CSV table of C-alpha atoms (C1' of nucleotides) in Angstrom, one decimal:
chain,number,residue,atom,x,y,z
A,25,MET,CA,0.0,0.0,0.0
A,26,ILE,CA,1.4,3.3,-1.1
A,27,SER,CA,1.7,6.1,1.4
A,28,SER,CA,-1.4,8.2,0.9
A,29,ASP,CA,0.7,11.3,0.9
A,30,LEU,CA,2.0,10.7,-2.5
A,31,LEU,CA,-1.4,9.9,-3.8
A,32,LYS,CA,-2.8,13.2,-2.8
A,33,GLY,CA,-3.7,15.1,-5.9
A,34,SER,CA,-3.6,12.2,-8.2
A,35,LEU,CA,-6.9,10.5,-7.4
A,36,LYS,CA,-8.8,12.6,-10.0
A,37,THR,CA,-6.3,11.7,-12.7
A,38,ILE,CA,-6.6,8.0,-11.8
A,39,VAL,CA,-10.4,8.0,-12.1
A,40,LEU,CA,-10.5,10.0,-15.3
A,41,LYS,CA,-7.9,7.8,-17.0
A,42,LEU,CA,-9.6,4.6,-16.0
A,43,LEU,CA,-12.9,5.8,-17.5
A,44,GLN,CA,-11.1,6.8,-20.7
A,45,GLU,CA,-9.5,3.3,-20.9
A,46,GLU,CA,-12.4,1.2,-19.9
A,47,GLY,CA,-15.6,3.2,-20.7
A,48,PRO,CA,-18.4,3.9,-18.2
A,49,MET,CA,-18.0,2.5,-14.8
A,50,HIS,CA,-19.7,2.8,-11.4
A,51,GLY,CA,-17.9,3.9,-8.3
A,52,TYR,CA,-17.5,0.6,-6.6
A,53,ALA,CA,-16.1,-1.0,-9.8
A,54,ILE,CA,-13.5,1.8,-10.0
A,55,THR,CA,-12.1,1.0,-6.6
A,56,GLN,CA,-11.9,-2.7,-7.5
A,57,ARG,CA,-10.2,-2.1,-10.8
A,58,VAL,CA,-7.6,0.4,-9.5
A,59,GLU,CA,-6.7,-2.1,-6.8
A,60,GLU,CA,-6.4,-4.9,-9.4
A,61,LEU,CA,-4.4,-2.8,-11.8
A,62,THR,CA,-1.9,-1.8,-9.1
A,63,GLN,CA,-1.7,-5.2,-7.4
A,64,GLY,CA,-3.3,-3.7,-4.3
A,65,LYS,CA,-0.9,-0.8,-4.0
A,66,ILE,CA,-3.5,1.9,-4.6
A,67,LYS,CA,-6.8,1.6,-2.8
A,68,LEU,CA,-9.3,4.4,-3.2
A,69,THR,CA,-11.5,5.0,-0.2
A,70,TYR,CA,-15.2,5.7,-0.8
A,71,GLY,CA,-14.9,8.8,1.3
A,72,ALA,CA,-12.5,10.2,-1.3
A,73,LEU,CA,-14.0,8.6,-4.5
A,74,TYR,CA,-17.6,9.5,-4.4
A,75,PRO,CA,-17.1,13.2,-3.6
A,76,ILE,CA,-14.7,13.3,-6.6
A,77,LEU,CA,-17.2,11.7,-8.9
A,78,HIS,CA,-19.9,14.1,-7.8
A,79,LYS,CA,-17.6,17.1,-8.3
A,80,LEU,CA,-16.6,16.0,-11.7
A,81,GLU,CA,-20.2,15.6,-12.6
A,82,ASN,CA,-21.0,19.1,-11.4
A,83,GLU,CA,-18.2,20.4,-13.5
A,84,ASN,CA,-19.6,18.7,-16.6
A,85,ILE,CA,-16.6,16.4,-17.0
A,86,LEU,CA,-18.7,13.3,-16.3
A,87,VAL,CA,-22.3,12.3,-16.9
A,88,THR,CA,-24.2,9.6,-15.1
A,89,THR,CA,-26.7,6.9,-16.1
A,90,THR,CA,-28.4,4.9,-13.4
A,91,GLU,CA,-28.9,1.2,-13.8
A,92,ILE,CA,-31.1,-0.7,-11.4
A,93,ARG,CA,-30.1,-4.4,-11.5
A,94,SER,CA,-32.1,-6.7,-9.3
A,95,ASN,CA,-33.1,-3.9,-6.9
A,96,ARG,CA,-29.5,-2.6,-6.6
A,97,THR,CA,-28.6,0.8,-7.9
A,98,ARG,CA,-25.5,1.3,-10.0
A,99,ILE,CA,-24.5,4.8,-11.1
A,100,TYR,CA,-22.4,4.7,-14.2
A,101,TYR,CA,-20.0,7.5,-14.8
A,102,ALA,CA,-18.9,8.4,-18.3
A,103,LEU,CA,-16.7,11.1,-19.8
A,104,THR,CA,-18.3,14.0,-21.6
A,105,PRO,CA,-16.6,15.6,-24.6
A,106,LYS,CA,-15.2,18.1,-22.1
A,107,GLY,CA,-14.1,15.2,-20.0
A,108,ASP,CA,-12.2,13.7,-22.9
A,109,SER,CA,-10.0,16.8,-23.3
A,110,VAL,CA,-9.6,17.1,-19.5
A,111,VAL,CA,-8.1,13.5,-19.4
A,112,VAL,CA,-5.6,14.4,-22.1
A,113,GLU,CA,-4.5,17.4,-20.2
A,114,LYS,CA,-4.3,15.5,-16.9
A,115,ILE,CA,-2.2,12.8,-18.5
A,116,ARG,CA,0.1,15.4,-20.0
A,117,GLU,CA,0.6,16.9,-16.5
A,118,LEU,CA,1.2,13.6,-14.9
A,119,ASN,CA,3.9,12.6,-17.4
A,120,GLU,CA,5.5,16.0,-16.8
A,121,PHE,CA,5.3,15.5,-13.1
A,122,ILE,CA,6.8,12.0,-13.3
A,123,GLU,CA,9.6,13.3,-15.5
A,124,SER,CA,10.4,16.1,-13.1
A,125,MET,CA,10.4,13.7,-10.1
A,126,GLN,CA,12.8,11.4,-11.9
A,127,GLN,CA,15.1,14.3,-12.6
A,128,ILE,CA,15.4,14.8,-8.9
A,129,VAL,CA,15.5,11.1,-7.9
A,130,THR,CA,17.8,10.0,-10.6
A,131,PRO,CA,20.0,13.0,-11.3
A,132,LYS,CA,21.6,13.1,-14.7
A,133,THR,CA,25.4,13.1,-14.4
A,134,GLY,CA,25.4,15.6,-17.3
A,135,LEU,CA,24.0,18.3,-15.0
A,136,SER,CA,26.6,20.4,-13.3
A,137,HIS,CA,26.4,20.7,-9.5
A,138,ALA,CA,28.0,24.2,-9.6
B,13,MET,CA,4.6,24.8,-14.1
B,14,ILE,CA,3.1,21.5,-12.8
B,15,SER,CA,-0.4,21.6,-11.3
B,16,SER,CA,0.2,21.9,-7.6
B,17,ASP,CA,-2.4,19.1,-7.1
B,18,LEU,CA,0.0,16.5,-8.2
B,19,LEU,CA,2.8,17.9,-6.1
B,20,LYS,CA,0.8,17.4,-2.9
B,21,GLY,CA,2.6,14.9,-0.7
B,22,SER,CA,5.8,14.8,-2.7
B,23,LEU,CA,7.5,18.0,-1.4
B,24,LYS,CA,9.0,16.2,1.5
B,25,THR,CA,10.4,13.5,-0.7
B,26,ILE,CA,11.9,16.2,-3.1
B,27,VAL,CA,13.6,18.0,-0.2
B,28,LEU,CA,15.0,14.9,1.4
B,29,LYS,CA,16.3,13.4,-1.9
B,30,LEU,CA,18.0,16.7,-2.8
B,31,LEU,CA,19.8,16.8,0.5
B,32,GLN,CA,21.0,13.2,0.0
B,33,GLU,CA,22.3,14.0,-3.4
B,34,GLU,CA,23.9,17.4,-2.8
B,35,GLY,CA,24.7,17.5,0.9
B,36,PRO,CA,23.7,20.2,3.3
B,37,MET,CA,21.7,23.1,1.8
B,38,HIS,CA,19.8,26.1,3.1
B,39,GLY,CA,16.2,26.6,2.3
B,40,TYR,CA,16.5,29.3,-0.3
B,41,ALA,CA,19.1,27.2,-2.2
B,42,ILE,CA,16.7,24.3,-2.2
B,43,THR,CA,14.0,26.2,-4.0
B,44,GLN,CA,16.6,27.4,-6.6
B,45,ARG,CA,18.0,24.0,-7.2
B,46,VAL,CA,14.6,22.3,-7.6
B,47,GLU,CA,13.6,24.9,-10.1
B,48,GLU,CA,16.8,24.4,-12.0
B,49,LEU,CA,16.7,20.6,-12.0
B,50,THR,CA,13.1,20.6,-13.3
B,51,GLN,CA,13.5,23.4,-15.8
B,52,GLY,CA,11.1,25.6,-13.8
B,53,LYS,CA,8.4,23.0,-13.7
B,54,ILE,CA,8.5,22.6,-9.9
B,55,LYS,CA,8.6,25.7,-7.8
B,56,LEU,CA,8.6,25.3,-4.0
B,57,THR,CA,7.0,28.1,-2.2
B,58,TYR,CA,8.6,29.4,1.0
B,59,GLY,CA,5.3,29.0,2.8
B,60,ALA,CA,5.5,25.3,2.1
B,61,LEU,CA,9.2,24.7,2.3
B,62,TYR,CA,10.2,26.3,5.7
B,63,PRO,CA,7.5,24.6,7.7
B,64,ILE,CA,8.5,21.3,6.2
B,65,LEU,CA,12.2,21.9,7.1
B,66,HIS,CA,11.2,22.8,10.7
B,67,LYS,CA,9.0,19.7,11.0
B,68,LEU,CA,11.7,17.4,9.7
B,69,GLU,CA,14.2,18.9,12.2
B,70,ASN,CA,11.8,18.3,15.0
B,71,GLU,CA,11.4,14.7,13.9
B,72,ASN,CA,15.2,14.3,14.1
B,73,ILE,CA,15.4,13.7,10.3
B,74,LEU,CA,17.4,16.8,9.7
B,75,VAL,CA,19.9,18.8,11.7
B,76,THR,CA,20.8,22.4,11.2
B,77,THR,CA,24.0,24.5,11.3
B,78,THR,CA,23.8,28.2,11.1
B,79,GLU,CA,26.2,30.2,9.0
B,80,ILE,CA,26.4,34.0,9.2
B,81,ARG,CA,27.9,35.3,6.0
B,82,SER,CA,28.4,39.0,5.9
B,83,ASN,CA,25.5,39.7,8.3
B,84,ARG,CA,23.2,37.4,6.4
B,85,THR,CA,22.0,34.2,8.1
B,86,ARG,CA,21.9,30.9,6.3
B,87,ILE,CA,20.5,27.8,8.0
B,88,TYR,CA,22.0,24.7,6.5
B,89,TYR,CA,20.0,21.5,6.8
B,90,ALA,CA,21.6,18.1,6.7
B,91,LEU,CA,20.3,14.5,7.0
B,92,THR,CA,20.8,12.7,10.3
B,93,PRO,CA,21.4,8.9,10.3
B,94,LYS,CA,17.7,8.5,10.8
B,95,GLY,CA,17.2,10.9,7.8
B,96,ASP,CA,19.4,8.7,5.6
B,97,SER,CA,17.1,5.7,6.1
B,98,VAL,CA,14.0,7.9,5.7
B,99,VAL,CA,15.2,9.0,2.3
B,100,VAL,CA,15.7,5.4,1.2
B,101,GLU,CA,12.2,4.5,2.3
B,102,LYS,CA,10.7,7.6,0.6
B,103,ILE,CA,12.4,6.9,-2.7
B,104,ARG,CA,11.2,3.3,-2.6
B,105,GLU,CA,7.7,4.6,-2.1
B,106,LEU,CA,8.0,7.1,-4.9
B,107,ASN,CA,9.2,4.5,-7.3
B,108,GLU,CA,6.3,2.2,-6.3
B,109,PHE,CA,3.9,5.1,-6.8
B,110,ILE,CA,5.3,6.0,-10.2
B,111,GLU,CA,5.1,2.4,-11.3
B,112,SER,CA,1.5,2.1,-10.2
B,113,MET,CA,0.5,5.3,-11.9
B,114,GLN,CA,2.2,4.1,-15.1
B,115,GLN,CA,0.2,0.9,-14.9
B,116,ILE,CA,-3.0,2.9,-15.0
B,117,VAL,CA,-1.8,5.5,-17.6
B,118,THR,CA,-0.2,3.0,-19.9
B,119,PRO,CA,-2.2,-0.2,-19.4
B,120,LYS,CA,-0.4,-3.4,-20.3
B,121,THR,CA,-2.2,-5.3,-23.0
B,122,GLY,CA,-1.4,-8.5,-21.1
B,123,LEU,CA,-3.9,-7.6,-18.4
B,124,SER,CA,-7.4,-8.9,-19.1
B,125,HIS,CA,-10.2,-6.3,-19.0
B,126,ALA,CA,-12.6,-9.0,-17.8
C,17,DT,C1',-29.4,-16.2,10.1
C,18,DT,C1',-25.3,-14.3,9.9
C,19,DA,C1',-21.4,-12.6,7.8
C,20,DT,C1',-19.5,-11.0,3.5
C,21,DA,C1',-19.7,-8.6,-0.7
C,22,DT,C1',-22.0,-5.1,-3.3
C,23,DA,C1',-23.2,-0.1,-3.7
C,24,DT,C1',-23.7,4.7,-2.4
C,25,DT,C1',-23.7,8.8,0.8
C,26,DT,C1',-22.0,12.3,3.7
C,27,DA,C1',-20.2,14.7,8.1
C,28,DA,C1',-16.2,15.7,10.9
C,29,DG,C1',-11.5,16.1,11.3
C,30,DT,C1',-6.6,16.2,9.7
C,31,DT,C1',-2.9,17.2,6.8
C,32,DT,C1',-0.8,19.7,3.3
C,33,DC,C1',-0.3,23.2,0.7
C,34,DT,C1',-1.2,28.4,-1.1
C,35,DT,C1',-1.5,33.1,-0.3
C,36,DA,C1',-0.2,36.9,2.1
C,37,DT,C1',2.5,39.4,5.1
C,38,DA,C1',6.6,40.6,7.8
C,39,DT,C1',11.5,41.4,8.5
C,40,DA,C1',16.3,42.3,7.0
C,41,DT,C1',20.6,42.5,4.2
C,42,DT,C1',23.2,43.0,-0.2
C,43,DG,C1',24.1,44.8,-4.7
C,44,DC,C1',23.2,47.0,-8.8
C,45,DA,C1',21.3,50.6,-11.6
C,46,DA,C1',19.2,55.1,-12.3
D,1,DT,C1',21.4,57.9,-2.9
D,2,DT,C1',17.4,56.1,-3.9
D,3,DG,C1',15.0,52.4,-5.3
D,4,DC,C1',14.4,47.8,-7.0
D,5,DA,C1',15.7,42.9,-7.4
D,6,DA,C1',17.8,39.2,-5.2
D,7,DT,C1',19.0,36.8,-1.1
D,8,DA,C1',17.2,34.7,3.3
D,9,DT,C1',13.9,33.2,6.8
D,10,DA,C1',9.4,33.1,9.3
D,11,DT,C1',4.6,32.4,10.2
D,12,DA,C1',-0.6,33.2,10.2
D,13,DA,C1',-4.9,32.4,7.8
D,14,DG,C1',-7.3,30.0,4.6
D,15,DA,C1',-8.4,26.5,1.0
D,16,DA,C1',-8.2,22.0,-0.9
D,17,DA,C1',-7.8,17.2,-0.7
D,18,DC,C1',-8.1,13.3,1.7
D,19,DT,C1',-9.1,10.0,6.0
D,20,DT,C1',-12.0,8.1,9.2
D,21,DA,C1',-16.2,6.9,10.6
D,22,DA,C1',-21.0,6.1,10.5
D,23,DA,C1',-25.3,5.4,8.0
D,24,DT,C1',-28.3,2.8,4.7
D,25,DA,C1',-29.7,-1.1,1.9
D,26,DT,C1',-29.6,-5.4,-1.0
D,27,DA,C1',-27.7,-10.1,-2.5
D,28,DT,C1',-25.5,-14.2,-1.5
D,29,DA,C1',-23.0,-17.9,0.4
D,30,DA,C1',-22.1,-20.6,4.7
DNA sequence: TTATATATTTAAGTTTCTTATATATTGCAA
DNA sequence: TTGCAATATATAAGAAACTTAAATATATAA
């Protein structure tokens, strides 16, 4: 399990990318899939996930469709066109961030320390 | 400039790794060096940096030595033995985090979507 | 019938960071 | 010689993001 400190700020990116990759999903399935993809290293808590989903819906980045399957409600979240472009931007930022972190963690010998 | 959201939780790791790589530094120099290493993409604010340094000192992860150079005070921060092992752990966590994020961002075709 | 898994919600609290402000010296340019 | 940029540190107030905890309800396997 990864220290939640590092995860702060990246949950939104995780959720959006997952929806881009796998199409509409409901909240519970998102937590399961993230855990599966990361071999249990990243676990989304419901207290974090659902407020994020609600917020993204309010911002017109996600839309919902409700499915009632044998008396159990599932709320599927899908990217809007606006959401599609937000994902692209978020992924660009994430790659830039990872690159920058690696520049600090694995310093290039080429850079002078002067 | 990277969205500060992604940076949340990683500032401590950045500071500690930098001190490991470059030896004792004072706060102002840390901000300059991080900016330099990341081509301006990561900028530490003083409001974030100094409280982190104070906290790490209280936790016995850093020790300070004060230098007065032509009436200007510089407080150098250096890793303690405890700090050395904290850095190792933080870097391990960071690598795990980056790996996990890449698993989401760049899904392996080998993993079933079932 | 009881525990576990599925499925969502939200309030209260903590941590972490941003923004703003304060202080003080040095050095360069106008 | 005045004023601005750079150097150098400190901290309070507030916002944002997350954790923890508690609530609700159904399905299913033991």
